[in-house]
PDB file of C-alpha atoms in Angstrom:
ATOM      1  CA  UNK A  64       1.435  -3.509 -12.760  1.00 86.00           C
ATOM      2  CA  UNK A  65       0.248  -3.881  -9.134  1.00 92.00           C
ATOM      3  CA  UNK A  66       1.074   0.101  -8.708  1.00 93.00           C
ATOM      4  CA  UNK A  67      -1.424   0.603 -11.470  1.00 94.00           C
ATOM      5  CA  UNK A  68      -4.188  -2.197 -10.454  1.00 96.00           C
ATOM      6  CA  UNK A  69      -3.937  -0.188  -6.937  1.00 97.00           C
ATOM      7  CA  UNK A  70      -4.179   3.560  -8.571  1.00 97.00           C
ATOM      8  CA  UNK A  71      -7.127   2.207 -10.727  1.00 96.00           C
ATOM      9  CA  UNK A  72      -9.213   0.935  -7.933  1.00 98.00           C
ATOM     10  CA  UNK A  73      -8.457   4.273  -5.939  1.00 98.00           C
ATOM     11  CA  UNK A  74      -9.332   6.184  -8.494  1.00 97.00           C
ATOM     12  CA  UNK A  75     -12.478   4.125  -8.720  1.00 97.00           C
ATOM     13  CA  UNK A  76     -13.284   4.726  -5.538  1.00 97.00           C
ATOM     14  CA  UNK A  77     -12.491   8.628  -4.755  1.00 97.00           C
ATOM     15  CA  UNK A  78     -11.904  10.464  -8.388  1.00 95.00           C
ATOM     16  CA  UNK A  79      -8.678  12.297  -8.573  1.00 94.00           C
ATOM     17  CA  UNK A  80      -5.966  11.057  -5.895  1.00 97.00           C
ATOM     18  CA  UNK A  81      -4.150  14.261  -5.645  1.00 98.00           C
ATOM     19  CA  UNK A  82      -4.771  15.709  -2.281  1.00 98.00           C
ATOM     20  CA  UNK A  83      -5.456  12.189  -0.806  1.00 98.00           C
ATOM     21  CA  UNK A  84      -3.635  10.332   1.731  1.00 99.00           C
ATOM     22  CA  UNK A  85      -2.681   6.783   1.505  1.00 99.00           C
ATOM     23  CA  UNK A  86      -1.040   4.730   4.084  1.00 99.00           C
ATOM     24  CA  UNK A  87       1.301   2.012   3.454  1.00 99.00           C
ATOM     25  CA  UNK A  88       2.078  -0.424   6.716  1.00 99.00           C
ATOM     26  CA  UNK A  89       4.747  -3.020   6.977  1.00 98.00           C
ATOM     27  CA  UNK A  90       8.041  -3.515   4.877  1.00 96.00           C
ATOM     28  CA  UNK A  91       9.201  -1.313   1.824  1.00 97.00           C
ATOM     29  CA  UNK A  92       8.776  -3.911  -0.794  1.00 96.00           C
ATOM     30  CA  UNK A  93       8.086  -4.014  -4.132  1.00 94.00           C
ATOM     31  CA  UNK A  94       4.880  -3.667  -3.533  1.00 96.00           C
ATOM     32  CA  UNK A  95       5.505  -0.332  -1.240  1.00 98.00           C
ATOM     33  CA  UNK A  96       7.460   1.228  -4.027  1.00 98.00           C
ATOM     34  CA  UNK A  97       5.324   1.103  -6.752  1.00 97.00           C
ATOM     35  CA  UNK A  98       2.478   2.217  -4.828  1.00 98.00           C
ATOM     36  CA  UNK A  99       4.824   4.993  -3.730  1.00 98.00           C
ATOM     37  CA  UNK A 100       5.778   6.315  -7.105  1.00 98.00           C
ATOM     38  CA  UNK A 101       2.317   6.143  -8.171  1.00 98.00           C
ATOM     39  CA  UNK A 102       0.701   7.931  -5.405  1.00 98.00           C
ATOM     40  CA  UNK A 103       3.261  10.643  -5.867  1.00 98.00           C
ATOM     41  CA  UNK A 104       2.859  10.626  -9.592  1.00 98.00           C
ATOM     42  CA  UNK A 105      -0.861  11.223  -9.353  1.00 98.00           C
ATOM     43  CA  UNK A 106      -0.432  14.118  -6.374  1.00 98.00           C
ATOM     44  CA  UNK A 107      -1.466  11.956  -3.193  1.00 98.00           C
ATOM     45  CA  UNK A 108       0.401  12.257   0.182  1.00 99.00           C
ATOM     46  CA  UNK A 109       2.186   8.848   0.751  1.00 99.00           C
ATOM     47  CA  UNK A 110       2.839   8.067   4.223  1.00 99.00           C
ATOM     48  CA  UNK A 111       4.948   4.834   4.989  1.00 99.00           C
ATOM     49  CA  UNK A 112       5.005   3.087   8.505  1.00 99.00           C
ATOM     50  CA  UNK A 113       8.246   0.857   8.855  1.00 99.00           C
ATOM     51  CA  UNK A 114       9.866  -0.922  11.529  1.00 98.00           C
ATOM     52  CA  UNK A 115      13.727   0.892  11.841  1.00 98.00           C
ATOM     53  CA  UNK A 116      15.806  -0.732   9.370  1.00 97.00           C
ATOM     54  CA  UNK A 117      12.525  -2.162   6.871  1.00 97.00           C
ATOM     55  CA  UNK A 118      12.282   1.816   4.939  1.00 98.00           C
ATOM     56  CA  UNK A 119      12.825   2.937   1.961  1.00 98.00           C
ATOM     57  CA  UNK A 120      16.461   4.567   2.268  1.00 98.00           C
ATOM     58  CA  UNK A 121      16.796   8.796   2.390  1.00 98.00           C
ATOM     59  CA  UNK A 122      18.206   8.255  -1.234  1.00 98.00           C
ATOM     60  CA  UNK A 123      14.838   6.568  -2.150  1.00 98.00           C
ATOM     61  CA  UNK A 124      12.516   8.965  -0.432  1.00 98.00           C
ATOM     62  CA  UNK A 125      14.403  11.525  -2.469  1.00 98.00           C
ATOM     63  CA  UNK A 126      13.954   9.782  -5.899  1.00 98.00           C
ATOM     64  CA  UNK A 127      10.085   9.389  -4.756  1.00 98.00           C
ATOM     65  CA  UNK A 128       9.636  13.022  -3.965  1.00 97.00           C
ATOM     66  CA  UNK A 129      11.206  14.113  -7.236  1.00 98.00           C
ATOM     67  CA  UNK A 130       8.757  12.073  -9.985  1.00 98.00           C
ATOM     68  CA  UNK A 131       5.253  14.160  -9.259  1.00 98.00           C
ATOM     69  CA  UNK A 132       3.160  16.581  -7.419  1.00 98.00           C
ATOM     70  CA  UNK A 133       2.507  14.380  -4.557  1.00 98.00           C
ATOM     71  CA  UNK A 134       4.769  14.144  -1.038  1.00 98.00           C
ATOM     72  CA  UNK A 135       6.061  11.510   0.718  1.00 98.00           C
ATOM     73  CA  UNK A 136       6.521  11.111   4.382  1.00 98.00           C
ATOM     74  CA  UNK A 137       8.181   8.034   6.921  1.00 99.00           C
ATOM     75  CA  UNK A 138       7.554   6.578  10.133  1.00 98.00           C
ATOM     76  CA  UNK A 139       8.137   4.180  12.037  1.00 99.00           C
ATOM     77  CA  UNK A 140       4.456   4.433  14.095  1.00 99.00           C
ATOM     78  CA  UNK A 141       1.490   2.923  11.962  1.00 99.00           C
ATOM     79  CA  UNK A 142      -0.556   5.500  13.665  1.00 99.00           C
ATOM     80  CA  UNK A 143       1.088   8.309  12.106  1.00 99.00           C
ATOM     81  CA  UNK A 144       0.828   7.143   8.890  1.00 99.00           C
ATOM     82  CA  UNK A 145      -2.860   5.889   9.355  1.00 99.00           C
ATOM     83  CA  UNK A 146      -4.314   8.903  11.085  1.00 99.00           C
ATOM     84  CA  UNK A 147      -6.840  10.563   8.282  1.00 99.00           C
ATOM     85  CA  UNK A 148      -5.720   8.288   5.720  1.00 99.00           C
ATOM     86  CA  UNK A 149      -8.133   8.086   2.891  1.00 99.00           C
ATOM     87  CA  UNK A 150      -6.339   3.824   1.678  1.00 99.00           C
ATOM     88  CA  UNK A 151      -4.797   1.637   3.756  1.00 99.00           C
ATOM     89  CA  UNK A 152      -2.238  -0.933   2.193  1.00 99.00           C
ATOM     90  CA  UNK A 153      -0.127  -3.429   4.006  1.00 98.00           C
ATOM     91  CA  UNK A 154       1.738  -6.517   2.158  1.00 97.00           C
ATOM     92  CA  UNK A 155       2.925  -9.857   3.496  1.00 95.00           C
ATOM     93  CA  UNK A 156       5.390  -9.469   5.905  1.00 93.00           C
ATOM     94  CA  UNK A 157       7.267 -12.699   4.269  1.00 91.00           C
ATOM     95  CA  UNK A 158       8.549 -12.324   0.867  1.00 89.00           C
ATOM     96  CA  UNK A 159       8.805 -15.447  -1.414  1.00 87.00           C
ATOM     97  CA  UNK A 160      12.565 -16.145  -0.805  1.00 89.00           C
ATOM     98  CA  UNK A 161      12.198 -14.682   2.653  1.00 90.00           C
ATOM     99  CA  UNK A 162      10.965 -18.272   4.173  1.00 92.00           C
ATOM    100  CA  UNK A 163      14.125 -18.549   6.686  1.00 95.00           C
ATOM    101  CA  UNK A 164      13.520 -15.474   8.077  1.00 94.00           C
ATOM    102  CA  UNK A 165      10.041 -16.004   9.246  1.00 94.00           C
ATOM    103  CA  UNK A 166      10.332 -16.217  12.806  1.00 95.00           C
ATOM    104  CA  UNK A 167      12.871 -13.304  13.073  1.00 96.00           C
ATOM    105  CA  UNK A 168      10.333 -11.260  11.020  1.00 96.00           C
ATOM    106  CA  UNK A 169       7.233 -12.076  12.649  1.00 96.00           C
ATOM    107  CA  UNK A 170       8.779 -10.553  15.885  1.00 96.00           C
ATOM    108  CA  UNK A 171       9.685  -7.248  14.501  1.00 97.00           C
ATOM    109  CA  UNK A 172       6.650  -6.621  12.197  1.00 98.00           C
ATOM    110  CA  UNK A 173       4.233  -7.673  15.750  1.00 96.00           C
ATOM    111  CA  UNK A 174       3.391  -4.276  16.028  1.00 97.00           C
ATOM    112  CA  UNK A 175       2.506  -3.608  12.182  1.00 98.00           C
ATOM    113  CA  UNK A 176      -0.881  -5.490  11.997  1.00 98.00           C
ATOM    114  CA  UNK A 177      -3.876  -3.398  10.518  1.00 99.00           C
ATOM    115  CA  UNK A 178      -6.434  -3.673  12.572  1.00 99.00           C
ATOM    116  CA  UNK A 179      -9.966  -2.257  12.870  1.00 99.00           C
ATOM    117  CA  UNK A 180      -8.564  -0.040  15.892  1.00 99.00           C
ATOM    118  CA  UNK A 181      -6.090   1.102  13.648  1.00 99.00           C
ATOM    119  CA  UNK A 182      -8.358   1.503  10.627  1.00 99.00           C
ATOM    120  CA  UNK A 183     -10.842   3.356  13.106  1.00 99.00           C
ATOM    121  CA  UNK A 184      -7.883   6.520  13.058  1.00 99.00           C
ATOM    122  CA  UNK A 185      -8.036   6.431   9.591  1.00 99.00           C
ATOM    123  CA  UNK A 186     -10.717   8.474   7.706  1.00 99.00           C
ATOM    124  CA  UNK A 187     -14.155   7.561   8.344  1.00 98.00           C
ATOM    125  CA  UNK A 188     -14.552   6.530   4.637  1.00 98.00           C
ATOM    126  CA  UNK A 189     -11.139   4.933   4.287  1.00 99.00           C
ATOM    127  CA  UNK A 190     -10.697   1.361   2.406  1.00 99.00           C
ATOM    128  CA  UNK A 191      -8.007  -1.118   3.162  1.00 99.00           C
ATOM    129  CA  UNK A 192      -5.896  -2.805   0.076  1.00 99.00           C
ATOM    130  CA  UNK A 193      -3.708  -5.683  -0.184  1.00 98.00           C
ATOM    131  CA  UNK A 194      -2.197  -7.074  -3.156  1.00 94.00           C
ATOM    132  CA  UNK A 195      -2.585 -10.806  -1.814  1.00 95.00           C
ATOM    133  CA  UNK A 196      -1.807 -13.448  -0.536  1.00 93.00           C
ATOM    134  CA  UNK A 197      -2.655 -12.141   3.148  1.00 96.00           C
ATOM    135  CA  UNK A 198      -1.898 -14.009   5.697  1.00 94.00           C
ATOM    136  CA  UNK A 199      -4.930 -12.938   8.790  1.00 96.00           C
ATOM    137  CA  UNK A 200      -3.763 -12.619  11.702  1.00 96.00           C
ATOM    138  CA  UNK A 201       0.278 -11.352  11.166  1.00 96.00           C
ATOM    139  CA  UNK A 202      -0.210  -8.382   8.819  1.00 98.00           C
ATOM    140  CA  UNK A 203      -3.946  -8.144   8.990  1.00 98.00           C
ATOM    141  CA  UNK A 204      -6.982  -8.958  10.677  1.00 98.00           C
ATOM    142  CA  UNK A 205      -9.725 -11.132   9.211  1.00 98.00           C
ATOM    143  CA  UNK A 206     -12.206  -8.238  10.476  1.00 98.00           C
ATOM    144  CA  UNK A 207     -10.358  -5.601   8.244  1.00 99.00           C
ATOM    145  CA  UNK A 208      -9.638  -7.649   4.968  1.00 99.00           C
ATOM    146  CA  UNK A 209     -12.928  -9.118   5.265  1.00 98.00           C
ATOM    147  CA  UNK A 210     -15.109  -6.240   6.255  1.00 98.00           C
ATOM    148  CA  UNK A 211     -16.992  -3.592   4.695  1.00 98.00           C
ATOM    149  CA  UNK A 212     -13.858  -1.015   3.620  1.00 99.00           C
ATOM    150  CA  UNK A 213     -11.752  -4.064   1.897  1.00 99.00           C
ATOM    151  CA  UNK A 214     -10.829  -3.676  -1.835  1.00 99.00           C
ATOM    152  CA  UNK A 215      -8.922  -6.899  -2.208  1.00 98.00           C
ATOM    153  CA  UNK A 216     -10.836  -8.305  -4.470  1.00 97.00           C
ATOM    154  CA  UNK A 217     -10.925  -5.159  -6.607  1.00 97.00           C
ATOM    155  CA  UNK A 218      -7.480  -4.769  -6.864  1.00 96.00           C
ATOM    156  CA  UNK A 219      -7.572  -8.193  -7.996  1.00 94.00           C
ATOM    157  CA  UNK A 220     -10.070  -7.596 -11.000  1.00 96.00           C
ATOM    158  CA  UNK A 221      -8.012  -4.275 -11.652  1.00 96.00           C
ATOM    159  CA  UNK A 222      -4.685  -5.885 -11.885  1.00 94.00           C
ATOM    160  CA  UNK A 223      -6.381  -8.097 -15.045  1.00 94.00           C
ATOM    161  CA  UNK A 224      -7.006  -4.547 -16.254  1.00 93.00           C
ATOM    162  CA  UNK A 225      -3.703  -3.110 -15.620  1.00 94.00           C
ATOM    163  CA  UNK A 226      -2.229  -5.611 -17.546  1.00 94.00           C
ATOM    164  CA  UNK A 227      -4.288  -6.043 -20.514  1.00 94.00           C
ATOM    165  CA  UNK A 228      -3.690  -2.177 -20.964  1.00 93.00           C
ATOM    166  CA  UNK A 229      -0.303  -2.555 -20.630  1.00 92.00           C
ATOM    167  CA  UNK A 230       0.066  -5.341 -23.316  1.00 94.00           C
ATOM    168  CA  UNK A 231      -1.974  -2.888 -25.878  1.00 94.00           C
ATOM    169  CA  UNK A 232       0.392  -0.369 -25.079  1.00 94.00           C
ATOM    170  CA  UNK A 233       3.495  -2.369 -25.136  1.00 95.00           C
ATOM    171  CA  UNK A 234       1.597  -4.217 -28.730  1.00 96.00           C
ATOM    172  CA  UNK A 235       0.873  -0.965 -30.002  1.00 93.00           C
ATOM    173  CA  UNK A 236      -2.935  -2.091 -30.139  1.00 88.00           C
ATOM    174  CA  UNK A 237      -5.474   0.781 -30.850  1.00 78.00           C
TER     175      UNK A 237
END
């Protein structure tokens, strides 16, 4: 559902994805994945950021690339994936169940944090997304998630959407 919520409020915002770029910074989650498939579903270029060792595996990039239109690309520079990027997503960088490894993962996600300098290589209209919690400060910075190009809270109001349409579906409503 949260790879819908997030389509929906892109497609909100811009029309049709395909040709689009979105950005995805941090760890390949759950979160990372299903943004993934949908981006390439819908014909948008999907660039990931991860530190060495936090990506989605060749074998995944590969399943990715084969369900749509769109492409996929990995790094492990933020920049890269940022630079002209029409969304910018991050996650938390501390899964629930992931509690014990805070410290350790703090230290090698340091470098991940979307910031407005990093937003600033994005395009000039990009938006930033996160599927919340966020936790300012680690993988974002109160200036981003709270300024003028955050979605948050429409993702939010989108994901009630997402899954009221997918409990008609899965009902058979009409």
């Amino acid at each position: 559902l949260q790879g819908l919520a997030d389509a929906l409020t892109m497609v909100n915002e811009f029309g049709d994805l395909a040709g689009r770029t979105v950005a995805y910074v941090g760890d390949y989650n759950n979160v990372a994945r299903s943004l993934g498939e949908v981006c390439v579903m819908l014909g948008a270029h999907y660039r990931l950021a991860c530190p060495a060792g936090y990506g989605a595996s060749d074998t995944e990039l590969n399943r990715l690339s084969s369900l749509g239109s769109g492409s996929i690309e990995q790094s492990t520079d933020p920049l890269v994936a940022v630079r002209g990027a029409h969304a910018v997503h991050t996650d938390t960088w501390v899964s629930m169940g992931q509690e014990a490894e805070k410290a350790e993962r703090l230290g090698i996600f340091g470098s991940y944090t979307v910031t407005s300098a990093l937003m600033s290589k994005a395009d000039s209209r990009a938006i930033f997304m996160h599927c919340l919690p966020a936790y300012r400060g680690y993988e974002v910075e109160a200036a981003v998630i709270d300024g003028a190009a955050s979605r948050v809270i429409e993702q939010g109001h989108n994901r009630l959407h997402s899954a009221r349409g997918a409990m008609a579906f899965l009902l058979g409503v009409k």
